[in-house]
Coordinates of C-alpha atoms and ligand atoms in Angstrom, one line a residue:
M1 CA -0.2 0.0 -0.1
Q2 CA 1.2 3.4 -0.8
I3 CA 0.8 6.7 1.1
I4 CA 0.6 9.5 -1.2
H5 CA 0.6 13.0 0.3
S6 CA 0.6 15.4 -2.8
V7 CA -2.1 15.9 -5.6
K8 CA 0.6 15.7 -8.2
E9 CA 2.2 12.6 -7.3
L10 CA -1.6 11.2 -7.0
Q11 CA -2.2 12.2 -10.6
Q12 CA 0.7 10.7 -11.7
W13 CA -0.2 7.3 -10.2
A14 CA -3.9 7.4 -11.3
K15 CA -2.5 8.1 -15.0
E16 CA -0.1 5.1 -14.6
A17 CA -2.8 2.9 -13.2
R18 CA -5.2 3.9 -16.2
R19 CA -2.5 3.2 -18.7
N20 CA -2.0 -0.3 -17.2
G21 CA -5.7 -0.8 -17.8
K22 CA -6.5 -0.7 -14.2
T23 CA -10.2 0.4 -13.0
I24 CA -9.8 3.1 -10.2
G25 CA -12.2 2.9 -7.4
L26 CA -12.1 6.3 -5.0
V27 CA -13.4 6.1 -1.5
P28 CA -13.2 9.7 0.0
T29 CA -13.3 10.1 3.8
M30 CA -12.4 12.2 6.9
G31 CA -10.7 9.4 8.5
F32 CA -11.1 7.9 11.9
L33 CA -12.1 5.1 9.9
H34 CA -14.9 2.3 10.9
D35 CA -16.7 -0.8 9.5
G36 CA -18.8 1.9 7.4
H37 CA -15.9 3.2 5.7
M38 CA -14.9 -0.4 5.1
S39 CA -18.1 -1.6 3.5
L40 CA -17.1 1.5 1.0
I41 CA -13.8 -0.3 -0.3
D42 CA -15.6 -3.7 -0.5
T43 CA -18.2 -2.0 -2.6
A44 CA -15.9 -0.3 -4.9
R45 CA -14.2 -3.7 -5.3
A46 CA -17.4 -5.6 -5.9
N47 CA -18.3 -2.8 -8.7
G48 CA -15.1 -3.8 -10.6
A49 CA -12.5 -1.5 -9.0
N50 CA -9.0 -3.1 -8.8
A51 CA -6.9 -0.1 -7.9
I52 CA -8.5 1.4 -4.9
V53 CA -7.8 4.8 -3.4
V54 CA -9.1 6.1 0.0
S55 CA -8.5 9.3 0.7
I56 CA -8.3 10.6 4.4
F57 CA -8.7 14.6 4.8
V58 CA -10.4 16.3 7.3
N59 CA -12.0 19.2 5.1
P60 CA -11.6 22.4 6.7
I61 CA -13.9 24.1 4.1
Q62 CA -16.9 22.2 4.9
F63 CA -16.9 23.2 8.7
G64 CA -18.9 26.2 10.0
P65 CA -17.0 28.5 12.0
N66 CA -18.6 26.9 15.3
E67 CA -18.3 23.3 14.2
D68 CA -15.9 20.7 15.3
F69 CA -13.1 21.1 12.7
D70 CA -10.2 21.1 15.3
R71 CA -11.6 18.4 17.6
Y72 CA -12.9 16.0 15.0
P73 CA -11.1 12.7 15.8
R74 CA -8.1 11.7 13.8
D75 CA -6.0 8.6 14.2
F76 CA -3.8 8.3 11.2
E77 CA -2.0 4.8 12.3
H78 CA -5.2 3.1 13.1
D79 CA -6.7 4.2 9.8
R80 CA -3.3 3.0 7.8
A81 CA -3.9 -0.4 9.7
M82 CA -7.3 -0.7 8.3
C83 CA -6.8 0.4 4.8
E84 CA -3.6 -2.1 4.7
A85 CA -5.9 -5.0 6.2
R86 CA -8.4 -4.3 3.3
K87 CA -5.6 -4.4 0.6
V88 CA -6.0 -0.7 -0.3
D89 CA -3.6 0.5 -2.9
V90 CA -3.4 4.0 -2.1
I91 CA -4.0 6.1 0.9
F92 CA -4.2 9.8 0.0
A93 CA -3.6 11.9 2.9
P94 CA -2.9 15.5 1.5
A95 CA -1.8 18.7 4.0
V96 CA -4.5 21.3 3.7
S97 CA -1.7 23.8 2.2
D98 CA -1.6 21.3 -0.8
M99 CA -5.4 20.6 -1.3
Y100 CA -6.0 24.7 -0.8
P101 CA -3.4 27.0 -2.3
Q102 CA -4.2 30.4 -0.8
P103 CA -6.1 32.6 -1.8
L104 CA -8.9 30.1 -2.8
T105 CA -11.1 31.7 -5.3
C106 CA -12.9 29.0 -7.0
H107 CA -15.4 26.5 -5.9
V108 CA -18.1 24.2 -6.9
A109 CA -21.5 24.6 -5.9
E110 CA -24.7 22.7 -6.2
T111 CA -27.5 25.2 -5.4
T112 CA -30.8 23.5 -4.9
I113 CA -30.7 20.1 -3.1
S114 CA -27.8 21.7 -0.8
Q115 CA -30.1 24.2 0.6
K116 CA -32.5 21.8 2.4
L117 CA -32.2 19.5 5.3
C118 CA -28.7 19.8 6.5
G119 CA -28.1 22.9 4.3
R120 CA -30.4 24.8 6.4
T121 CA -28.4 24.9 9.5
R122 CA -24.9 24.3 7.6
P123 CA -25.2 26.9 4.8
T124 CA -21.6 26.6 3.6
H125 CA -21.2 22.7 4.2
F126 CA -22.3 21.1 0.9
Q127 CA -20.3 23.7 -0.9
G128 CA -17.2 22.7 0.7
V129 CA -18.1 19.0 0.1
T130 CA -18.7 19.5 -3.7
T131 CA -15.4 21.6 -3.9
V132 CA -13.5 18.9 -2.0
V133 CA -15.0 16.0 -3.9
S134 CA -14.2 17.6 -7.5
K135 CA -10.8 18.1 -6.4
L136 CA -10.4 14.5 -5.2
F137 CA -12.0 13.5 -8.5
L138 CA -9.5 15.3 -10.4
A139 CA -6.6 14.1 -8.2
A140 CA -7.5 10.2 -8.2
L141 CA -9.0 10.3 -11.7
P142 CA -11.4 7.4 -10.5
D143 CA -13.7 5.4 -13.1
L144 CA -16.0 5.0 -9.8
A145 CA -16.5 6.7 -6.6
V146 CA -18.5 5.3 -3.5
F147 CA -20.2 7.2 -1.1
G148 CA -22.6 6.0 2.0
Q149 CA -26.2 6.1 2.3
K150 CA -25.7 7.4 5.9
D151 CA -25.1 10.8 4.2
A152 CA -27.8 10.3 1.7
Q153 CA -28.3 14.4 1.2
Q154 CA -24.6 14.3 0.3
A155 CA -24.6 11.4 -1.9
A156 CA -27.5 13.0 -3.8
I157 CA -25.8 16.3 -4.4
I158 CA -22.7 14.2 -5.6
R159 CA -25.0 12.4 -8.1
R160 CA -26.2 15.7 -9.4
M161 CA -22.9 17.4 -9.6
V162 CA -21.6 14.4 -11.6
R163 CA -24.8 14.6 -13.8
D164 CA -24.6 18.4 -14.2
L165 CA -21.0 19.1 -14.8
N166 CA -20.3 15.8 -16.8
F167 CA -17.6 14.1 -14.6
P168 CA -17.0 10.7 -16.3
I169 CA -17.2 8.9 -13.0
T170 CA -19.7 6.2 -12.0
I171 CA -21.3 7.1 -8.4
I172 CA -22.3 4.2 -6.2
T173 CA -24.1 4.5 -3.1
A174 CA -23.6 1.7 -0.2
P175 CA -26.0 0.9 2.6
I176 CA -25.8 2.1 6.0
I177 CA -23.6 0.2 8.2
R178 CA -24.9 0.1 12.0
E179 CA -23.6 -0.8 15.3
A180 CA -25.2 -4.1 16.7
D181 CA -27.7 -2.0 18.7
G182 CA -28.9 0.0 15.5
L183 CA -26.9 3.2 15.8
A184 CA -25.8 4.3 12.3
M185 CA -21.7 4.0 12.5
S186 CA -20.3 7.5 12.5
S187 CA -16.6 8.9 13.5
R188 CA -18.6 11.5 15.7
N189 CA -20.3 8.7 17.8
K190 CA -16.8 8.9 19.5
Y191 CA -18.3 12.1 21.1
L192 CA -21.3 10.5 22.8
S193 CA -21.2 9.5 26.3
A194 CA -22.5 6.1 27.2
D195 CA -25.9 7.3 28.3
E196 CA -26.0 9.7 25.1
H197 CA -25.2 6.5 23.0
Q198 CA -28.1 4.6 24.6
R199 CA -30.7 7.5 24.2
A200 CA -29.5 8.3 20.6
L201 CA -31.0 4.7 19.9
A202 CA -34.3 6.3 19.8
I203 CA -33.5 7.6 16.2
S204 CA -32.7 4.3 14.7
R205 CA -35.4 2.7 16.5
S206 CA -38.1 5.6 15.7
L207 CA -36.8 5.3 12.0
F208 CA -37.0 1.5 11.7
A209 CA -40.9 1.7 13.5
A210 CA -41.7 4.2 10.4
Q211 CA -40.5 1.8 8.0
K212 CA -43.0 -1.1 9.4
T213 CA -45.7 1.3 9.8
V214 CA -45.5 2.2 6.3
K215 CA -45.4 -1.4 5.1
E216 CA -48.8 -2.1 7.4
N217 CA -50.3 1.3 6.3
P218 CA -48.8 2.7 2.9
E219 CA -51.7 5.3 3.0
I220 CA -50.4 6.9 6.4
K221 CA -50.1 10.8 6.4
A222 CA -46.4 12.1 6.3
A223 CA -47.1 14.3 9.3
E224 CA -48.2 11.4 11.5
L225 CA -45.0 9.4 10.7
I226 CA -42.8 12.4 11.3
G227 CA -44.7 13.0 14.5
A228 CA -44.1 9.6 16.1
I229 CA -40.4 10.0 15.2
R230 CA -40.2 13.5 16.8
S231 CA -41.8 12.4 20.0
A232 CA -39.6 9.2 20.3
I233 CA -36.2 11.4 19.9
E234 CA -37.5 14.2 22.5
K235 CA -38.6 11.5 24.7
A236 CA -35.0 10.2 24.9
G237 CA -34.1 13.8 25.5
G238 CA -32.7 14.5 21.8
V239 CA -33.2 18.0 20.1
V240 CA -34.4 17.6 16.6
D241 CA -33.0 19.6 13.9
Y242 CA -35.1 18.3 11.2
I243 CA -37.2 15.1 10.2
E244 CA -38.2 15.1 6.7
L245 CA -39.7 12.9 4.1
T246 CA -38.0 13.1 0.9
D247 CA -37.7 11.7 -2.6
S248 CA -35.0 9.0 -2.4
E249 CA -33.3 10.0 -5.6
T250 CA -32.9 13.8 -4.8
M251 CA -33.5 13.9 -1.3
I252 CA -35.6 16.9 -1.8
P253 CA -38.5 17.0 1.0
Q254 CA -42.0 16.0 0.2
E255 CA -45.4 16.9 1.6
E256 CA -46.8 13.2 1.2
M257 CA -45.5 10.0 -0.3
V258 CA -46.4 9.6 -4.0
P259 CA -47.9 6.1 -4.7
G260 CA -45.2 3.7 -6.2
G261 CA -42.4 6.6 -5.4
H262 CA -39.2 5.9 -3.6
H263 CA -39.0 7.7 -0.4
T264 CA -36.7 8.2 2.3
I265 CA -37.2 9.6 5.9
A266 CA -34.3 11.4 6.9
V267 CA -33.4 12.9 10.6
A268 CA -30.7 15.2 12.3
A269 CA -30.9 15.5 16.2
K270 CA -28.5 16.4 18.8
F271 CA -27.7 14.2 22.0
G272 CA -25.9 16.4 24.0
A273 CA -23.4 18.4 21.9
T274 CA -23.2 15.9 19.2
R275 CA -25.2 16.2 16.1
L276 CA -26.1 12.7 14.7
I277 CA -27.8 12.1 11.2
D278 CA -29.8 8.8 9.9
N279 CA -32.3 7.8 7.5
V280 CA -34.3 4.7 6.1
Q281 CA -35.8 4.1 2.7
L282 CA -39.4 3.3 3.1
N283 CA -40.3 1.6 0.1
Ligands
LIG1 P1 -17.1 10.5 6.6 O1 -15.5 10.1 7.1 O2 -17.8 10.7 8.0 O3 -16.7 11.8 6.0 O4 -17.5 9.6 5.6 C1 -16.8 9.2 4.5 C2 -17.7 8.4 3.6 O5 -18.2 7.0 4.4 C3 -19.0 8.9 3.3 O6 -19.3 8.7 2.0 C4 -20.2 8.4 4.4 O7 -21.6 8.4 4.0 C5 -19.6 7.0 4.4 N1 -20.0 6.5 5.9 C6 -19.8 6.9 6.9 N2 -20.4 6.3 8.1 C7 -21.0 5.2 7.3 C8 -22.0 4.3 7.8 N3 -22.2 4.2 8.9 N4 -22.6 3.4 6.8 C9 -22.1 3.7 5.4 N5 -21.2 4.5 5.1 C10 -20.9 5.3 5.9

């Protein structure tokens, strides 16, 4: 496994790999890797990638001024061992100064999906994401890239960006990997105390309950579903940021379920100081 720190060096590696007929799969991450990230590597391989690049970069421009950039968990040795065990070909771990020459006066922005859900409380977040992902695409030159359904809105925005800007890259979304107790895996789960972790299970449990309710009663009103999730989370001491019924492809909020449509319920809620997101597909 190679560890590459510079954009130029990664581009050279990628061009060489392409000349040798390799199919490059990119898995963008912010590190502090867990089994959710590992499943993205497996998904890249299952979709034909035979040269896997995992990027590990805590991207400063996707954090707001009062967010957790400085204290975001980092453990490069742990990440390196996990990637090595998964037979990753390259870890790309650039310095902030290499990714962002100053002054940075260009960015990539999606203007519609990015305004909803997480975009309402994190107004600059998705512009940071689309900018860094574009830069990673142009550094790793992948044939395919894998994103987690855990960040369903992010995946929808990347799909839209790739469509609108003609990136010649196949975007694959991989399912949410959960702890045995149901909590969606996340690097930020490290912030939760044992008690907060226990209470935060209200998120996944109420989402699974909503899934079951829709199966039994497909005519149910969105407000009723959302109300049940809200009261379960609030009863557990969580503070809801949003609970929305969305179209699964675009992640744009919908008033009601469309018969035969594909819908996802997306939640963001805080337990203590930790903001968690999760979602389930309904049909
Ligand atoms: P992060 O390092 O949290 O920025 O996540 C990097 C990638 O891993 C994103 O595409 C996430 O959606 C994905 N990811 C994070 N947690 C999970 C999970 N529990 N299951 C599946 N994918 C995940």
